[in-house]
Short mmCIF file of C-alpha atoms in Angstrom, two decimals:
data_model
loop_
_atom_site.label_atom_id
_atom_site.label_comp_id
_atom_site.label_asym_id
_atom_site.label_seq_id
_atom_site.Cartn_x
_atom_site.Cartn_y
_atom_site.Cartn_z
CA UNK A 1 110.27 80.47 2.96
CA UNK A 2 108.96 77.76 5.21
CA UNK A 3 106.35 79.71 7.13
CA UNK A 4 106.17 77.14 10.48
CA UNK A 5 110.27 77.28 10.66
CA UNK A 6 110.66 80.97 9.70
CA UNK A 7 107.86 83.54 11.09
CA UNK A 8 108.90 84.32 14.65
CA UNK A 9 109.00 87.96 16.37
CA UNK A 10 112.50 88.49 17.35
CA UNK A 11 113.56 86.81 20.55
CA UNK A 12 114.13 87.69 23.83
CA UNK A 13 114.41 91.33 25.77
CA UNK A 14 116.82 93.27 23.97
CA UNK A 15 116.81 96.78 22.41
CA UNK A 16 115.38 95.26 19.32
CA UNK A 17 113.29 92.16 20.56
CA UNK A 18 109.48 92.29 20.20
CA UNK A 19 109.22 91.57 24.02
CA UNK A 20 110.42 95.08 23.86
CA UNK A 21 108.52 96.77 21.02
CA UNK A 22 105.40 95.48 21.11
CA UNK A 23 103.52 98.31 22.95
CA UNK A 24 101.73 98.76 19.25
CA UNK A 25 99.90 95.22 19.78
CA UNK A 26 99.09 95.73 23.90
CA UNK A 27 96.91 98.71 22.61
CA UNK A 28 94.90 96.71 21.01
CA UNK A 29 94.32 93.90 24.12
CA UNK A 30 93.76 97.01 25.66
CA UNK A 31 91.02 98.44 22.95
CA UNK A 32 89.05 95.04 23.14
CA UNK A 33 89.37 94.19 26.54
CA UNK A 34 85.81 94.69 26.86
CA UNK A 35 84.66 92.53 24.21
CA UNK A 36 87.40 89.82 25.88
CA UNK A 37 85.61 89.64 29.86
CA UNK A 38 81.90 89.55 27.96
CA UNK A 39 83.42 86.43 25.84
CA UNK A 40 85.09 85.03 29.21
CA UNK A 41 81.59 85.68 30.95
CA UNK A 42 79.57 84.28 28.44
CA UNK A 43 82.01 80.88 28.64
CA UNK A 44 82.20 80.59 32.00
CA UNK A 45 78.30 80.98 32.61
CA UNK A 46 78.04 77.92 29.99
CA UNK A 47 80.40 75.49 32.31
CA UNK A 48 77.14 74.59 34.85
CA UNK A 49 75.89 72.92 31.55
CA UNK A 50 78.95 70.79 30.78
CA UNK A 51 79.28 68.63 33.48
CA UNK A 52 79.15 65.90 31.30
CA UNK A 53 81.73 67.50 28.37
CA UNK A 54 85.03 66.31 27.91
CA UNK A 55 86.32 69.85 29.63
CA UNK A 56 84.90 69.06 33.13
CA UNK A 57 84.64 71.83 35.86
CA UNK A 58 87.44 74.00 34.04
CA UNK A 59 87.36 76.46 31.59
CA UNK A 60 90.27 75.86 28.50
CA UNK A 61 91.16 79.33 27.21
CA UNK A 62 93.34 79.31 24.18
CA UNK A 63 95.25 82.13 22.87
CA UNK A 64 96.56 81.42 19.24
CA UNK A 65 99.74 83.37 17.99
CA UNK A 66 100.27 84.22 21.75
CA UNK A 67 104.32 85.50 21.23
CA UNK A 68 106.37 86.32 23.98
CA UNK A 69 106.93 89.55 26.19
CA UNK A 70 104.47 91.00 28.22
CA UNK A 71 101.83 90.85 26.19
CA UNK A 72 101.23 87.24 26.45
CA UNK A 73 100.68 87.04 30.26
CA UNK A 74 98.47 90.17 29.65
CA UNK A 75 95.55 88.17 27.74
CA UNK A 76 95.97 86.10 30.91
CA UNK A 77 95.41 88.21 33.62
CA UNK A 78 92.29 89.63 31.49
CA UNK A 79 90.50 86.52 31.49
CA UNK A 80 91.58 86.02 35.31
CA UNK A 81 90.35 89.59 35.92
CA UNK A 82 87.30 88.64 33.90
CA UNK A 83 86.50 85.37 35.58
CA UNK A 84 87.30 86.80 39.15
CA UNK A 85 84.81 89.58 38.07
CA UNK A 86 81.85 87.06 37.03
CA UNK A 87 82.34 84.53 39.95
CA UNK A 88 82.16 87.45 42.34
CA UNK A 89 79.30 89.28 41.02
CA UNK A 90 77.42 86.49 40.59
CA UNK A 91 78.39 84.64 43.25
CA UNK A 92 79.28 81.74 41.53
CA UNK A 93 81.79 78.45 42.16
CA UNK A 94 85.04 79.52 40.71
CA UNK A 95 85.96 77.42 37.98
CA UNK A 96 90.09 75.96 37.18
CA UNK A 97 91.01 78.16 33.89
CA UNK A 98 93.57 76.00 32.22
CA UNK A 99 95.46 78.45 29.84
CA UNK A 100 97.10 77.06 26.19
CA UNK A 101 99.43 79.46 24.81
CA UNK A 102 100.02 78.61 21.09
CA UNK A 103 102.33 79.64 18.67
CA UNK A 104 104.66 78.85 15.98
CA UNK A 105 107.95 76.45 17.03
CA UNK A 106 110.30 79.19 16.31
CA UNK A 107 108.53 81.15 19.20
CA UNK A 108 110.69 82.32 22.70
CA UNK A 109 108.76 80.22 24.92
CA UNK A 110 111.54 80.19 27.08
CA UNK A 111 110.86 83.68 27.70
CA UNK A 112 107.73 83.12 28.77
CA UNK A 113 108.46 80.01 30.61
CA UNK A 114 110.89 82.69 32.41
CA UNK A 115 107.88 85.07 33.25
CA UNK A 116 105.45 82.94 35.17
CA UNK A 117 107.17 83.20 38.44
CA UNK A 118 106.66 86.35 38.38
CA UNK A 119 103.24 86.88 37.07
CA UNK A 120 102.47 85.03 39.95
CA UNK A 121 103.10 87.13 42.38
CA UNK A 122 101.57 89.51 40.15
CA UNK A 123 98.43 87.86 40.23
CA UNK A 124 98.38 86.78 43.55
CA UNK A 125 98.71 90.43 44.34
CA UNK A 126 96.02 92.04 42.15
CA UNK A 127 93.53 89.30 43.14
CA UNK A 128 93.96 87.86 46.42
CA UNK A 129 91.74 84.83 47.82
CA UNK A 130 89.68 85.55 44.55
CA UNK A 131 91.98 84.21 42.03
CA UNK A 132 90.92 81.13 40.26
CA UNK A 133 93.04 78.04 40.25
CA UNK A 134 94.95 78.37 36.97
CA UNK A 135 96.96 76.10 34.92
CA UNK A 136 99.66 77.42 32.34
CA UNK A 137 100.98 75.47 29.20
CA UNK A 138 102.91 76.60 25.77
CA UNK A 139 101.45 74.34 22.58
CA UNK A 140 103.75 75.11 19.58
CA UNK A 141 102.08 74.68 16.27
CA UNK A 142 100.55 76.52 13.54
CA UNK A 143 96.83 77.49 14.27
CA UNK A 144 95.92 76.45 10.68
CA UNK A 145 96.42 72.75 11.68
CA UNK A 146 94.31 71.20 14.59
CA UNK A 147 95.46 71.58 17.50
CA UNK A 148 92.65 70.57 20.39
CA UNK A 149 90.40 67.75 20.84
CA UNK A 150 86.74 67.82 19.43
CA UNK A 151 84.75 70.26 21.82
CA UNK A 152 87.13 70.48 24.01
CA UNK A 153 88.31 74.53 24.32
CA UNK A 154 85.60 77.34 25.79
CA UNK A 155 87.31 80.27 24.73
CA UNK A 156 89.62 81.41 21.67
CA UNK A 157 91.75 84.22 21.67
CA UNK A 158 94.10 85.92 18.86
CA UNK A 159 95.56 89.20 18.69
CA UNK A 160 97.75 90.49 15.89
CA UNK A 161 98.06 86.94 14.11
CA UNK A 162 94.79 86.20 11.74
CA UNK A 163 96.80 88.84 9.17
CA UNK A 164 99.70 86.34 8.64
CA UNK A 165 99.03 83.50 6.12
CA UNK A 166 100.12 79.67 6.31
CA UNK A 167 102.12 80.01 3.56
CA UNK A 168 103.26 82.08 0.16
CA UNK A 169 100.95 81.51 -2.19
CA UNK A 170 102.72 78.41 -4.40
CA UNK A 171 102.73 80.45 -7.77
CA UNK A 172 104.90 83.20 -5.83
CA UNK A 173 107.32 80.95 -3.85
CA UNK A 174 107.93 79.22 -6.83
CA UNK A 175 110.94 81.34 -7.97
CA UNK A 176 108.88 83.01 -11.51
CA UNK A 177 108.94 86.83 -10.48
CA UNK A 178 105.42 88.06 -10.34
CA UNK A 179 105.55 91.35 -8.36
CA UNK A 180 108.92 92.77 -9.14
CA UNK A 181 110.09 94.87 -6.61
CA UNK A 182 107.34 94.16 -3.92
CA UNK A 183 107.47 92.17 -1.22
CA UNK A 184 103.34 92.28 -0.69
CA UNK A 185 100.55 93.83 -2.71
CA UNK A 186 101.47 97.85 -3.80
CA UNK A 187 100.07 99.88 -6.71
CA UNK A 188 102.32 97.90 -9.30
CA UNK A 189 101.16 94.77 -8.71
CA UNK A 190 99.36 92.27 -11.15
CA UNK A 191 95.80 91.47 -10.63
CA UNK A 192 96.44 88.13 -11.16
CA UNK A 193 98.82 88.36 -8.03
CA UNK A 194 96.05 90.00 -5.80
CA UNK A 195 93.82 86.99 -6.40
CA UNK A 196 96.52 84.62 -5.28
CA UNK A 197 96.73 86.56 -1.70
CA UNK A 198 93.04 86.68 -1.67
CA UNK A 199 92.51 83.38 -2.39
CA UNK A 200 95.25 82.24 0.36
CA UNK A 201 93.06 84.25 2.80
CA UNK A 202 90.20 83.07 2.28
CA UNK A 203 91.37 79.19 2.01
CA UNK A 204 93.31 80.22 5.53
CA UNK A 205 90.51 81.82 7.09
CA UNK A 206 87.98 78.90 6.34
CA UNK A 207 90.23 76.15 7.47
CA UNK A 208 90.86 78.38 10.55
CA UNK A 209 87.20 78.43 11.37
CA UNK A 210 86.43 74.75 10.52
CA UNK A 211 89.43 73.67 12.79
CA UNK A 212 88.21 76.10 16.09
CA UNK A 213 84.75 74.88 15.54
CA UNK A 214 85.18 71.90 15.73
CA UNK A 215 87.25 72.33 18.73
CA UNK A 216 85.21 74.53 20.82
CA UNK A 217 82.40 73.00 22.93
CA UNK A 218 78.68 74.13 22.96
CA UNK A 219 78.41 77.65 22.64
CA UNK A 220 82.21 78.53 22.95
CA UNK A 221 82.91 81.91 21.91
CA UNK A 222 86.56 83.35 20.03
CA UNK A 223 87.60 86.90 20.10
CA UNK A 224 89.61 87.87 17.05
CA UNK A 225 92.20 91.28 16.16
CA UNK A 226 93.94 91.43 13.18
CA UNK A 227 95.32 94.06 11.21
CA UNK A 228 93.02 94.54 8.30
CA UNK A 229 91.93 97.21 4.94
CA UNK A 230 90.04 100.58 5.43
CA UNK A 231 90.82 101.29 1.75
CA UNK A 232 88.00 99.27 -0.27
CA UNK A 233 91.23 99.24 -3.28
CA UNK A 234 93.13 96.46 -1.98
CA UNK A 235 96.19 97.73 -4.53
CA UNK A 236 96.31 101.17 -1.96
CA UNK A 237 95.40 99.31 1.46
CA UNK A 238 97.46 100.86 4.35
CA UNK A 239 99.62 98.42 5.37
CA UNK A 240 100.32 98.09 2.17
CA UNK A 241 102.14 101.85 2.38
CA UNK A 242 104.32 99.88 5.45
CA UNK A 243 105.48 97.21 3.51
CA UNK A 244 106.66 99.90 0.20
CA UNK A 245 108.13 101.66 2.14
CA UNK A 246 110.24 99.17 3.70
CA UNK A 247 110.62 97.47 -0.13
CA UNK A 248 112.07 101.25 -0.87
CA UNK A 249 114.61 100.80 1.56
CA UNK A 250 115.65 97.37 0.02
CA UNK A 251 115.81 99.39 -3.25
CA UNK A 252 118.16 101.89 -1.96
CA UNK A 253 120.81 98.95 -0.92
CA UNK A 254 120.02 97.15 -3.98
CA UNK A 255 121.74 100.69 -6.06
CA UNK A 256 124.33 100.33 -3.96
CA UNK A 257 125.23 96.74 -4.70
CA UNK A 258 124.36 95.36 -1.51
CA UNK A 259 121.37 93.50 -2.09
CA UNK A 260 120.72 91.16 -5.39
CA UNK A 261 117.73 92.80 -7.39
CA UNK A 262 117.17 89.13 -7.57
CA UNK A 263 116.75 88.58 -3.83
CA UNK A 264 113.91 91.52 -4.00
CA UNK A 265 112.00 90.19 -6.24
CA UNK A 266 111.76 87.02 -4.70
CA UNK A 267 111.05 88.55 -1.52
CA UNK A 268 107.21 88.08 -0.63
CA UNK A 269 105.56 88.06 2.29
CA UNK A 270 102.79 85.13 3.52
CA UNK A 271 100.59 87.86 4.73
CA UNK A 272 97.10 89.70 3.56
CA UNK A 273 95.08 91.96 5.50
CA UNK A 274 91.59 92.00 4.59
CA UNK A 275 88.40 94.30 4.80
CA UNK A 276 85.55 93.53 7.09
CA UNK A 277 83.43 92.57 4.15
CA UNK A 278 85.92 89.59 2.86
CA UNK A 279 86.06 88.91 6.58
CA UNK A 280 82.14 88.53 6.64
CA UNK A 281 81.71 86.81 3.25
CA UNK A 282 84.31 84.17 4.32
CA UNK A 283 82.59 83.41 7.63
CA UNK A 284 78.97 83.50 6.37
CA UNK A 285 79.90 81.07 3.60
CA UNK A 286 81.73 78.72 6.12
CA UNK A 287 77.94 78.37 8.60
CA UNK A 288 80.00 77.50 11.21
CA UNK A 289 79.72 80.74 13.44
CA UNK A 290 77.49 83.85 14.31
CA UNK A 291 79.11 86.90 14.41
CA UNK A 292 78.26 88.54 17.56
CA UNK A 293 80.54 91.84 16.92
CA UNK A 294 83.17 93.13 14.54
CA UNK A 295 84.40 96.23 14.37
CA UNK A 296 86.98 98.30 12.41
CA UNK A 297 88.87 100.52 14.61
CA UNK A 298 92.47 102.40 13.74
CA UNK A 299 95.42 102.44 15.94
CA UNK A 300 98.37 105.56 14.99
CA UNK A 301 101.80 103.52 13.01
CA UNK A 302 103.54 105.18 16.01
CA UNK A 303 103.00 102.78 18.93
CA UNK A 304 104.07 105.59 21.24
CA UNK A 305 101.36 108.24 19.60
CA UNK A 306 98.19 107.94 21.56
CA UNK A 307 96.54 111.15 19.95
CA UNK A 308 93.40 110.73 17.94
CA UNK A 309 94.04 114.21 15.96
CA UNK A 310 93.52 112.78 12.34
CA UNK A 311 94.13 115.91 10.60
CA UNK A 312 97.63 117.06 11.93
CA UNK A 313 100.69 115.71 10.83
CA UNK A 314 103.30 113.77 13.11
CA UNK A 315 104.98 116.38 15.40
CA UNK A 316 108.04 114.39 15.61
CA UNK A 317 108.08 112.66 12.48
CA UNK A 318 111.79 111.61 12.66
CA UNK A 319 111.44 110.08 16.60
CA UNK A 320 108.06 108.87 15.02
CA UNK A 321 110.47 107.16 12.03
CA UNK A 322 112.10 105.12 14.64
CA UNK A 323 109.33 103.95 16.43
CA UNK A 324 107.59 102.56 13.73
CA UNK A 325 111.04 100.57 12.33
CA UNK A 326 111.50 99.36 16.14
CA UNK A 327 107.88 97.77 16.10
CA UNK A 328 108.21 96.75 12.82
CA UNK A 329 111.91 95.21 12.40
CA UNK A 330 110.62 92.91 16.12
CA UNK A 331 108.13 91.52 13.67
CA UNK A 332 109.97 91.23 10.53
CA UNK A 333 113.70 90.98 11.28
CA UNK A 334 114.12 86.96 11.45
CA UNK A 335 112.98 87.01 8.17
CA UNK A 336 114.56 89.88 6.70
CA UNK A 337 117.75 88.25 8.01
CA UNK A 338 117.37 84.96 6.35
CA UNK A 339 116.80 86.08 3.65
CA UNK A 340 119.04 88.73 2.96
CA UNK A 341 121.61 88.23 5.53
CA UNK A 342 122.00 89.72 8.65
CA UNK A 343 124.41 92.42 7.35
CA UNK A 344 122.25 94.57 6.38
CA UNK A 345 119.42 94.30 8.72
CA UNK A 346 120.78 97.70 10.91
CA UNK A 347 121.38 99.82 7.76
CA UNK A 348 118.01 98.55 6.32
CA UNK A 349 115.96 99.60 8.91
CA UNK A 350 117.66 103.20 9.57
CA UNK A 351 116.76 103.95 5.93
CA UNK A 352 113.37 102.41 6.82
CA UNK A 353 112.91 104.66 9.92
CA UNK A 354 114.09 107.81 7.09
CA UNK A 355 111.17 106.90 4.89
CA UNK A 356 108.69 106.67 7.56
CA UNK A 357 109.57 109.93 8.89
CA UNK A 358 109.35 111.41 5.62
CA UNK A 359 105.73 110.04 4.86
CA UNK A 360 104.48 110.93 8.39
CA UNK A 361 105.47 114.81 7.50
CA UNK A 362 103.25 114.80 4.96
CA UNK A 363 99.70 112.85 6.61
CA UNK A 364 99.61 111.18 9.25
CA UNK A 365 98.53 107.24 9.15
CA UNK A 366 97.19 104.68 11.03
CA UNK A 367 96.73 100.85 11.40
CA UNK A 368 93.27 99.54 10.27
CA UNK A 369 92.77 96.74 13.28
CA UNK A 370 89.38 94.53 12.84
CA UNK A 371 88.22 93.02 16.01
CA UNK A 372 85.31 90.45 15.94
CA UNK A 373 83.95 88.40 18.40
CA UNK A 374 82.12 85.05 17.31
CA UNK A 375 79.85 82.50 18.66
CA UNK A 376 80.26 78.55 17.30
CA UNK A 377 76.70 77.25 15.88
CA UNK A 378 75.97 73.74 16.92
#
């Protein structure tokens, strides 16, 4: 698996794109929206002391992993919102927001390319004479390399990315099976395995941090959301349920001879969701940033479940089923499909949407999402 070629959500608007199913990760732009406009504030009140910086009289906001769909131009029209908000308030000049939107190669772009027209009337609409000059660009590439000038960017955003790693840890894409069955971290799996993903986190997560800091100018701020670990046993963490269950699926198609137990076991993903305390250890050890909030907040597996009822079981577990496959084959397909074939991507995913329903009748779970908002040291 080559990570920078490979990991894409599903393209464009259909039934099964992630421009379509991806209500799951606007709940959470939603959720943090107010730790977004005090980040935008905060960067926009530092621009009267950068006349002299590389970035000028405009603010460079930078959302990393952005995707495609309606989502994307979503972060945007928070920080307009946010900026309109500030300049209004405090009767300030309105500063040019030049937006990046970065992601992978294999990305839709196009999609979004596709959109702007549109969100421009949109935001012409909602804001009137207020809105801000703005400035729209894609930048493919993987946010583990550098991708800005020094001190050049006010404002990071990522939602929904920091979970997915650069690569496979080498021992497991070598081809030795090392978690037989699995295609990330479950109750069977090795200790020695567990360090690997832990140790590609936290080499990922470092280089992240060194790369943004030294990108962001004077007192630029990032706000992260990933999906993370409630569980302190990282061999029982809940995404971890997600992926067995869809590695149960494989299973089934494997006893009937349509999958190679061979292609299963080789199956892993470049992924690791951590618990706040890694996240902390990781970014205290690095010296690089303050942390000026993180939080661990849960979102339902059922994007279209907005009750908070912990104790009752799923009322519809079987239209519950579906939802979750439909949010989870936008993320996952492209690489289900290359690596397995595309023939049995549809019957995969029913028996996916089977399992989930059958889980959800028994508790109901939910997504452990960590949201922190930092501060670069200088």
């Amino acid at each position: 698996m080559k990570v920078e070629q490979d990991l894409h959500m599903s393209r464009g608007d259909g039934e099964t794109s992630y421009a379509a199913n991806s209500r799951l990760q606007e709940k959470a732009i939603l959720k943090t929206r107010p730790l977004l406009h005090k980040a935008v504030e905060e960067a926009h009140a530092s621009l009267s002391g950068l006349s002299r910086a590389p970035a000028g009289g405009k603010m460079v906001v930078a959302d990393l992993g952005c995707s495609s769909g309606p989502n994307t131009l979503l972060v945007v029209s928070e920080v307009l919102g946010a900026v309109v908000s500030r300049s209004c308030d405090h009767k300030s000049l309105v500063a040019d927001v030049q937006f990046f939107l970065n992601d992978l190669p294999g990305n839709d772009f196009n999609l979004v390319f596709q959109s702007l027209d549109l969100f421009k009337k949109f935001a012409e609409k909602e804001f009137g004479e207020a809105l801000p000059p703005y400035y729209i660009a894609g930048l493919p590439g993987s946010f583990y390399t550098r991708l800005f000038p020094d001190r050049s960017v006010h404002l990071f955003h990522s939602s929904y990315c920091l979970m997915w790693r650069s690569k496979v840890p080498d021992e497991l894409a070598s081809g030795e099976v090392l978690n037989a069955g699995n295609m990330y971290i479950w109750e069977t799996t090795p200790p020695s395995v567990v360090k690997l993903y832990q140790r590609q986190f936290q080499e990922d997560f470092s280089q992240f941090l060194a790369l943004r800091h030294d990108e962001l100018v004077s007192g630029g701020q990032m706000v992260l959301t990933f999906l993370g670990r409630k569980n302190r046993d990282v061999l029982r963490g809940e995404v971890s349920y997600v992926y067995r269950l869809l590695a149960q699926a494989l299973q089934s198609l494997v006893q009937e001879g349509r999958v190679e137990e061979e292609k299963l076991d080789s199956f892993n993903l470049p992924f690791y969701s951590p618990s706040v305390d890694e996240v902390k250890a990781v970014i205290r050890q690095g010296e690089l940033f303050d942390i000026s909030h993180i939080q661990l907040f849960e979102s339902n597996w059922d994007p279209q479940d907005d009750s908070d009822d912990d104790d009752v079981a799923t009322l519809d577990s079987v239209r519950s089923g579906v939802n979750v496959a439909r949010s989870i084959r936008a993320v996952l397909e492209p690489l289900i499909a290359r690596h397995f074939g595309r023939c049995i991507v549809d019957d995969m995913f029913d028996m996916y949407a089977r399992n989930v329903a059958q889980h959800l009748e028994q508790v109901k779970t939910k997504y452990p999402v960590i949201v922190l908002s930092l501060k670069a040291r200088r």
